[in-house]
Amino acid sequence: MSFSSSTNLYSSDQSSSEYYFIQCYENDSLEHYEINLERYKDERDAIQKKTFTKWVNKHLSKTGRRVEDLFVDLSDGLNLIALLEVLSNEHLPHENGFTRFHRIQNVQYCLDFLKAKNVCQVKTVNIRPEDIVEGNSKLTLGLIWTIILNFQVSIIKQRQYEISNSQVKDLILYLFLFIFCYFHFTSLFVSFFLFSICHLLLLNFSSSSFFS
């Protein structure tokens, strides 16, 4: 074997080794990324569930009701009906039975009510009553988030003329600083999640004639 052939063979082996090393590194990095992504997703879902549960209980306290597990305790539709009645000051029909049929019917009353109110331009169209009855976590969180966006922001809109311009700005600034200082060192996802709520409120006020 000539020297040039040996050199080419060595170069080929070296290239193969480098390629193998890069592939192993990329695979390990991808696996590490996917593991972290799944962990952060679980953390985000847990944060949303905890936050939404507190919000729901805050309003349900007016009725003497309380939820412990959002995905379980909303599945019969009765707590969901009570929540919408508190938020809207309107009465919704409900079924008193505890069969699957009664649960589905109760949730259907809620979805029909939201559609009649044109909540989020009927973004509940992709949610079936069976999804809530079966405790679908993603769609249950999506439904509560839709309710929060519409009813909570509408309450703020109703009150925005009762307080001065500077008070609104001070309130938003306070919320921003509180979220940043309190949650920044505990969870990045908490910060982003709650910061997005403040940002939404700020955009809501800024786009209205209140600041013009």
PDB file of C-alpha atoms in Angstrom:
ATOM      1  CA  MET A   1       0.000   0.000   0.000  1.00  0.00           C
ATOM      2  CA  SER A   2       1.399   3.363  -0.991  1.00  0.00           C
ATOM      3  CA  PHE A   3       1.824   6.261   1.379  1.00  0.00           C
ATOM      4  CA  SER A   4      -0.884   8.211  -0.428  1.00  0.00           C
ATOM      5  CA  SER A   5      -3.271   5.278  -0.127  1.00  0.00           C
ATOM      6  CA  SER A   6      -2.538   5.002   3.578  1.00  0.00           C
ATOM      7  CA  THR A   7      -3.112   8.719   3.965  1.00  0.00           C
ATOM      8  CA  ASN A   8      -6.422   8.523   2.120  1.00  0.00           C
ATOM      9  CA  LEU A   9      -7.500   5.573   4.225  1.00  0.00           C
ATOM     10  CA  TYR A  10      -6.547   7.417   7.405  1.00  0.00           C
ATOM     11  CA  SER A  11      -8.427  10.492   6.257  1.00  0.00           C
ATOM     12  CA  SER A  12     -11.438   8.372   5.418  1.00  0.00           C
ATOM     13  CA  ASP A  13     -11.367   6.689   8.828  1.00  0.00           C
ATOM     14  CA  GLN A  14     -10.925  10.047  10.531  1.00  0.00           C
ATOM     15  CA  SER A  15     -13.858  11.526   8.632  1.00  0.00           C
ATOM     16  CA  SER A  16     -16.015   8.549   9.560  1.00  0.00           C
ATOM     17  CA  SER A  17     -15.066   8.916  13.204  1.00  0.00           C
ATOM     18  CA  GLU A  18     -15.802  12.629  13.172  1.00  0.00           C
ATOM     19  CA  TYR A  19     -19.134  12.018  11.437  1.00  0.00           C
ATOM     20  CA  TYR A  20     -20.030   9.344  13.987  1.00  0.00           C
ATOM     21  CA  PHE A  21     -19.093  11.667  16.842  1.00  0.00           C
ATOM     22  CA  ILE A  22     -21.178  14.513  15.387  1.00  0.00           C
ATOM     23  CA  GLN A  23     -24.146  12.197  14.880  1.00  0.00           C
ATOM     24  CA  CYS A  24     -23.925  10.956  18.462  1.00  0.00           C
ATOM     25  CA  TYR A  25     -23.679  14.522  19.724  1.00  0.00           C
ATOM     26  CA  GLU A  26     -26.647  15.641  17.629  1.00  0.00           C
ATOM     27  CA  ASN A  27     -28.725  12.661  18.739  1.00  0.00           C
ATOM     28  CA  ASP A  28     -27.879  13.296  22.388  1.00  0.00           C
ATOM     29  CA  SER A  29     -28.660  16.991  21.973  1.00  0.00           C
ATOM     30  CA  LEU A  30     -31.967  16.216  20.281  1.00  0.00           C
ATOM     31  CA  GLU A  31     -32.908  13.739  22.989  1.00  0.00           C
ATOM     32  CA  HIS A  32     -31.920  16.250  25.666  1.00  0.00           C
ATOM     33  CA  TYR A  33     -33.983  18.939  23.917  1.00  0.00           C
ATOM     34  CA  GLU A  34     -37.026  16.684  23.626  1.00  0.00           C
ATOM     35  CA  ILE A  35     -36.784  15.704  27.290  1.00  0.00           C
ATOM     36  CA  ASN A  36     -36.551  19.350  28.353  1.00  0.00           C
ATOM     37  CA  LEU A  37     -39.360  20.311  26.000  1.00  0.00           C
ATOM     38  CA  GLU A  38     -41.637  17.677  27.496  1.00  0.00           C
ATOM     39  CA  ARG A  39     -40.648  18.714  31.022  1.00  0.00           C
ATOM     40  CA  TYR A  40     -41.380  22.379  30.299  1.00  0.00           C
ATOM     41  CA  LYS A  41     -44.667  21.429  28.661  1.00  0.00           C
ATOM     42  CA  ASP A  42     -45.695  19.495  31.769  1.00  0.00           C
ATOM     43  CA  GLU A  43     -44.645  22.446  33.932  1.00  0.00           C
ATOM     44  CA  ARG A  44     -46.609  24.867  31.777  1.00  0.00           C
ATOM     45  CA  ASP A  45     -49.741  22.689  31.900  1.00  0.00           C
ATOM     46  CA  ALA A  46     -49.448  22.330  35.681  1.00  0.00           C
ATOM     47  CA  ILE A  47     -49.069  26.100  36.060  1.00  0.00           C
ATOM     48  CA  GLN A  48     -52.077  26.783  33.861  1.00  0.00           C
ATOM     49  CA  LYS A  49     -54.179  24.238  35.729  1.00  0.00           C
ATOM     50  CA  LYS A  50     -53.246  25.700  39.114  1.00  0.00           C
ATOM     51  CA  THR A  51     -53.804  29.289  37.963  1.00  0.00           C
ATOM     52  CA  PHE A  52     -57.142  28.546  36.308  1.00  0.00           C
ATOM     53  CA  THR A  53     -58.311  26.536  39.332  1.00  0.00           C
ATOM     54  CA  LYS A  54     -57.674  29.519  41.599  1.00  0.00           C
ATOM     55  CA  TRP A  55     -59.533  31.818  39.216  1.00  0.00           C
ATOM     56  CA  VAL A  56     -62.509  29.461  39.001  1.00  0.00           C
ATOM     57  CA  ASN A  57     -62.675  29.019  42.787  1.00  0.00           C
ATOM     58  CA  LYS A  58     -62.527  32.769  43.305  1.00  0.00           C
ATOM     59  CA  HIS A  59     -65.815  33.139  41.445  1.00  0.00           C
ATOM     60  CA  LEU A  60     -67.381  29.868  42.596  1.00  0.00           C
ATOM     61  CA  SER A  61     -66.898  30.948  46.219  1.00  0.00           C
ATOM     62  CA  LYS A  62     -69.942  33.179  45.722  1.00  0.00           C
ATOM     63  CA  THR A  63     -72.033  30.037  45.224  1.00  0.00           C
ATOM     64  CA  GLY A  64     -70.488  27.910  47.965  1.00  0.00           C
ATOM     65  CA  ARG A  65     -68.904  25.626  45.397  1.00  0.00           C
ATOM     66  CA  ARG A  66     -65.243  24.707  44.987  1.00  0.00           C
ATOM     67  CA  VAL A  67     -63.172  22.621  42.592  1.00  0.00           C
ATOM     68  CA  GLU A  68     -60.132  20.600  43.609  1.00  0.00           C
ATOM     69  CA  ASP A  69     -59.255  18.992  40.285  1.00  0.00           C
ATOM     70  CA  LEU A  70     -60.227  21.179  37.349  1.00  0.00           C
ATOM     71  CA  PHE A  71     -60.444  18.283  34.896  1.00  0.00           C
ATOM     72  CA  VAL A  72     -62.597  16.150  37.191  1.00  0.00           C
ATOM     73  CA  ASP A  73     -64.792  18.700  38.937  1.00  0.00           C
ATOM     74  CA  LEU A  74     -65.904  20.444  35.741  1.00  0.00           C
ATOM     75  CA  SER A  75     -66.753  17.196  33.987  1.00  0.00           C
ATOM     76  CA  ASP A  76     -70.376  17.048  35.174  1.00  0.00           C
ATOM     77  CA  GLY A  77     -71.060  20.561  33.881  1.00  0.00           C
ATOM     78  CA  LEU A  78     -72.649  21.774  37.115  1.00  0.00           C
ATOM     79  CA  ASN A  79     -69.651  23.770  38.346  1.00  0.00           C
ATOM     80  CA  LEU A  80     -69.217  25.155  34.854  1.00  0.00           C
ATOM     81  CA  ILE A  81     -72.851  26.274  34.824  1.00  0.00           C
ATOM     82  CA  ALA A  82     -72.444  27.882  38.257  1.00  0.00           C
ATOM     83  CA  LEU A  83     -69.321  29.706  37.050  1.00  0.00           C
ATOM     84  CA  LEU A  84     -71.052  31.127  33.982  1.00  0.00           C
ATOM     85  CA  GLU A  85     -74.054  32.178  36.057  1.00  0.00           C
ATOM     86  CA  VAL A  86     -71.804  34.125  38.437  1.00  0.00           C
ATOM     87  CA  LEU A  87     -69.896  35.780  35.594  1.00  0.00           C
ATOM     88  CA  SER A  88     -72.939  36.663  33.516  1.00  0.00           C
ATOM     89  CA  ASN A  89     -75.593  37.206  36.205  1.00  0.00           C
ATOM     90  CA  GLU A  90     -77.862  35.038  34.074  1.00  0.00           C
ATOM     91  CA  HIS A  91     -79.583  31.723  34.725  1.00  0.00           C
ATOM     92  CA  LEU A  92     -78.654  28.611  32.760  1.00  0.00           C
ATOM     93  CA  PRO A  93     -80.693  25.409  32.524  1.00  0.00           C
ATOM     94  CA  HIS A  94     -79.224  22.291  34.077  1.00  0.00           C
ATOM     95  CA  GLU A  95     -79.880  18.587  34.528  1.00  0.00           C
ATOM     96  CA  ASN A  96     -79.965  17.116  38.035  1.00  0.00           C
ATOM     97  CA  GLY A  97     -78.999  13.570  37.080  1.00  0.00           C
ATOM     98  CA  PHE A  98     -75.502  12.089  37.316  1.00  0.00           C
ATOM     99  CA  THR A  99     -75.430   9.840  34.269  1.00  0.00           C
ATOM    100  CA  ARG A 100     -73.137  10.472  31.316  1.00  0.00           C
ATOM    101  CA  PHE A 101     -76.137  11.773  29.381  1.00  0.00           C
ATOM    102  CA  HIS A 102     -76.863  14.391  32.064  1.00  0.00           C
ATOM    103  CA  ARG A 103     -73.202  15.443  32.201  1.00  0.00           C
ATOM    104  CA  ILE A 104     -73.002  15.885  28.452  1.00  0.00           C
ATOM    105  CA  GLN A 105     -76.246  17.840  28.427  1.00  0.00           C
ATOM    106  CA  ASN A 106     -75.026  20.198  31.177  1.00  0.00           C
ATOM    107  CA  VAL A 107     -71.789  20.935  29.333  1.00  0.00           C
ATOM    108  CA  GLN A 108     -73.769  21.416  26.138  1.00  0.00           C
ATOM    109  CA  TYR A 109     -75.864  24.073  27.897  1.00  0.00           C
ATOM    110  CA  CYS A 110     -72.625  25.898  28.712  1.00  0.00           C
ATOM    111  CA  LEU A 111     -71.266  25.704  25.180  1.00  0.00           C
ATOM    112  CA  ASP A 112     -74.588  26.856  23.742  1.00  0.00           C
ATOM    113  CA  PHE A 113     -74.616  29.776  26.171  1.00  0.00           C
ATOM    114  CA  LEU A 114     -71.092  30.814  25.161  1.00  0.00           C
ATOM    115  CA  LYS A 115     -71.952  30.569  21.479  1.00  0.00           C
ATOM    116  CA  ALA A 116     -75.080  32.660  22.026  1.00  0.00           C
ATOM    117  CA  LYS A 117     -72.877  35.284  23.699  1.00  0.00           C
ATOM    118  CA  ASN A 118     -70.504  35.082  20.726  1.00  0.00           C
ATOM    119  CA  VAL A 119     -67.631  34.396  23.110  1.00  0.00           C
ATOM    120  CA  CYS A 120     -64.325  34.751  21.257  1.00  0.00           C
ATOM    121  CA  GLN A 121     -66.293  34.551  18.003  1.00  0.00           C
ATOM    122  CA  VAL A 122     -67.352  31.014  18.861  1.00  0.00           C
ATOM    123  CA  LYS A 123     -63.868  29.597  19.352  1.00  0.00           C
ATOM    124  CA  THR A 124     -65.548  26.887  21.392  1.00  0.00           C
ATOM    125  CA  VAL A 125     -66.642  25.322  18.091  1.00  0.00           C
ATOM    126  CA  ASN A 126     -63.806  22.773  18.318  1.00  0.00           C
ATOM    127  CA  ILE A 127     -64.798  21.713  21.833  1.00  0.00           C
ATOM    128  CA  ARG A 128     -67.357  18.947  22.185  1.00  0.00           C
ATOM    129  CA  PRO A 129     -69.229  18.386  25.459  1.00  0.00           C
ATOM    130  CA  GLU A 130     -67.775  14.861  25.507  1.00  0.00           C
ATOM    131  CA  ASP A 131     -64.275  16.379  25.690  1.00  0.00           C
ATOM    132  CA  ILE A 132     -65.050  18.148  28.959  1.00  0.00           C
ATOM    133  CA  VAL A 133     -66.984  15.202  30.379  1.00  0.00           C
ATOM    134  CA  GLU A 134     -64.030  12.911  29.653  1.00  0.00           C
ATOM    135  CA  GLY A 135     -61.621  15.339  31.337  1.00  0.00           C
ATOM    136  CA  ASN A 136     -59.610  16.302  28.254  1.00  0.00           C
ATOM    137  CA  SER A 137     -56.952  18.514  29.842  1.00  0.00           C
ATOM    138  CA  LYS A 138     -56.021  20.548  26.765  1.00  0.00           C
ATOM    139  CA  LEU A 139     -59.592  21.407  25.791  1.00  0.00           C
ATOM    140  CA  THR A 140     -60.707  22.021  29.381  1.00  0.00           C
ATOM    141  CA  LEU A 141     -57.878  24.530  29.848  1.00  0.00           C
ATOM    142  CA  GLY A 142     -58.728  26.047  26.481  1.00  0.00           C
ATOM    143  CA  LEU A 143     -62.359  26.486  27.478  1.00  0.00           C
ATOM    144  CA  ILE A 144     -61.512  28.160  30.790  1.00  0.00           C
ATOM    145  CA  TRP A 145     -58.951  30.409  29.077  1.00  0.00           C
ATOM    146  CA  THR A 146     -61.625  31.482  26.580  1.00  0.00           C
ATOM    147  CA  ILE A 147     -63.992  32.302  29.435  1.00  0.00           C
ATOM    148  CA  ILE A 148     -61.297  34.264  31.273  1.00  0.00           C
ATOM    149  CA  LEU A 149     -60.380  36.300  28.202  1.00  0.00           C
ATOM    150  CA  ASN A 150     -63.947  37.317  27.497  1.00  0.00           C
ATOM    151  CA  PHE A 151     -65.587  37.760  30.873  1.00  0.00           C
ATOM    152  CA  GLN A 152     -62.600  39.114  32.792  1.00  0.00           C
ATOM    153  CA  VAL A 153     -61.599  41.585  30.072  1.00  0.00           C
ATOM    154  CA  SER A 154     -65.222  42.692  29.688  1.00  0.00           C
ATOM    155  CA  ILE A 155     -65.329  43.443  33.417  1.00  0.00           C
ATOM    156  CA  ILE A 156     -62.196  45.553  33.071  1.00  0.00           C
ATOM    157  CA  LYS A 157     -63.719  47.375  30.105  1.00  0.00           C
ATOM    158  CA  GLN A 158     -66.791  48.203  32.166  1.00  0.00           C
ATOM    159  CA  ARG A 159     -64.646  49.632  34.943  1.00  0.00           C
ATOM    160  CA  GLN A 160     -62.077  51.468  32.839  1.00  0.00           C
ATOM    161  CA  TYR A 161     -64.119  54.664  32.836  1.00  0.00           C
ATOM    162  CA  GLU A 162     -64.520  54.554  36.597  1.00  0.00           C
ATOM    163  CA  ILE A 163     -60.820  55.062  37.237  1.00  0.00           C
ATOM    164  CA  SER A 164     -58.397  57.636  35.941  1.00  0.00           C
ATOM    165  CA  ASN A 165     -55.864  57.171  33.172  1.00  0.00           C
ATOM    166  CA  SER A 166     -52.942  57.249  35.603  1.00  0.00           C
ATOM    167  CA  GLN A 167     -54.573  54.669  37.874  1.00  0.00           C
ATOM    168  CA  VAL A 168     -54.835  52.204  34.997  1.00  0.00           C
ATOM    169  CA  LYS A 169     -51.186  52.710  34.075  1.00  0.00           C
ATOM    170  CA  ASP A 170     -50.146  52.343  37.711  1.00  0.00           C
ATOM    171  CA  LEU A 171     -52.160  49.140  38.016  1.00  0.00           C
ATOM    172  CA  ILE A 172     -50.577  47.584  34.934  1.00  0.00           C
ATOM    173  CA  LEU A 173     -47.115  48.656  36.071  1.00  0.00           C
ATOM    174  CA  TYR A 174     -47.740  47.149  39.498  1.00  0.00           C
ATOM    175  CA  LEU A 175     -48.869  43.858  37.987  1.00  0.00           C
ATOM    176  CA  PHE A 176     -45.831  43.745  35.733  1.00  0.00           C
ATOM    177  CA  LEU A 177     -43.381  44.427  38.566  1.00  0.00           C
ATOM    178  CA  PHE A 178     -45.107  41.953  40.877  1.00  0.00           C
ATOM    179  CA  ILE A 179     -44.976  39.178  38.305  1.00  0.00           C
ATOM    180  CA  PHE A 180     -41.364  39.884  37.376  1.00  0.00           C
ATOM    181  CA  CYS A 181     -40.041  40.143  40.926  1.00  0.00           C
ATOM    182  CA  TYR A 182     -42.068  37.339  42.489  1.00  0.00           C
ATOM    183  CA  PHE A 183     -42.097  34.723  39.761  1.00  0.00           C
ATOM    184  CA  HIS A 184     -38.858  35.415  37.896  1.00  0.00           C
ATOM    185  CA  PHE A 185     -36.778  33.323  40.258  1.00  0.00           C
ATOM    186  CA  THR A 186     -39.212  30.433  40.562  1.00  0.00           C
ATOM    187  CA  SER A 187     -40.341  29.569  37.062  1.00  0.00           C
ATOM    188  CA  LEU A 188     -39.661  31.081  33.686  1.00  0.00           C
ATOM    189  CA  PHE A 189     -42.917  29.718  32.335  1.00  0.00           C
ATOM    190  CA  VAL A 190     -44.920  31.303  35.146  1.00  0.00           C
ATOM    191  CA  SER A 191     -43.372  34.648  34.287  1.00  0.00           C
ATOM    192  CA  PHE A 192     -44.143  34.341  30.587  1.00  0.00           C
ATOM    193  CA  PHE A 193     -47.644  33.001  31.183  1.00  0.00           C
ATOM    194  CA  LEU A 194     -48.725  35.708  33.607  1.00  0.00           C
ATOM    195  CA  PHE A 195     -46.797  38.416  31.762  1.00  0.00           C
ATOM    196  CA  SER A 196     -48.845  37.575  28.664  1.00  0.00           C
ATOM    197  CA  ILE A 197     -52.023  38.270  30.637  1.00  0.00           C
ATOM    198  CA  CYS A 198     -50.746  41.722  31.647  1.00  0.00           C
ATOM    199  CA  HIS A 199     -49.628  42.357  28.085  1.00  0.00           C
ATOM    200  CA  LEU A 200     -53.090  41.428  26.836  1.00  0.00           C
ATOM    201  CA  LEU A 201     -54.692  43.876  29.255  1.00  0.00           C
ATOM    202  CA  LEU A 202     -52.259  46.593  28.211  1.00  0.00           C
ATOM    203  CA  LEU A 203     -53.050  46.045  24.534  1.00  0.00           C
ATOM    204  CA  ASN A 204     -56.751  46.060  25.345  1.00  0.00           C
ATOM    205  CA  PHE A 205     -56.515  49.445  27.047  1.00  0.00           C
ATOM    206  CA  SER A 206     -54.110  50.900  24.502  1.00  0.00           C
ATOM    207  CA  SER A 207     -56.335  50.002  21.561  1.00  0.00           C
ATOM    208  CA  SER A 208     -59.399  51.560  23.170  1.00  0.00           C
ATOM    209  CA  SER A 209     -60.371  55.206  23.169  1.00  0.00           C
ATOM    210  CA  PHE A 210     -59.476  55.302  26.843  1.00  0.00           C
ATOM    211  CA  PHE A 211     -55.883  56.339  26.115  1.00  0.00           C
ATOM    212  CA  SER A 212     -56.676  58.523  23.119  1.00  0.00           C
TER     213      SER A 212
END
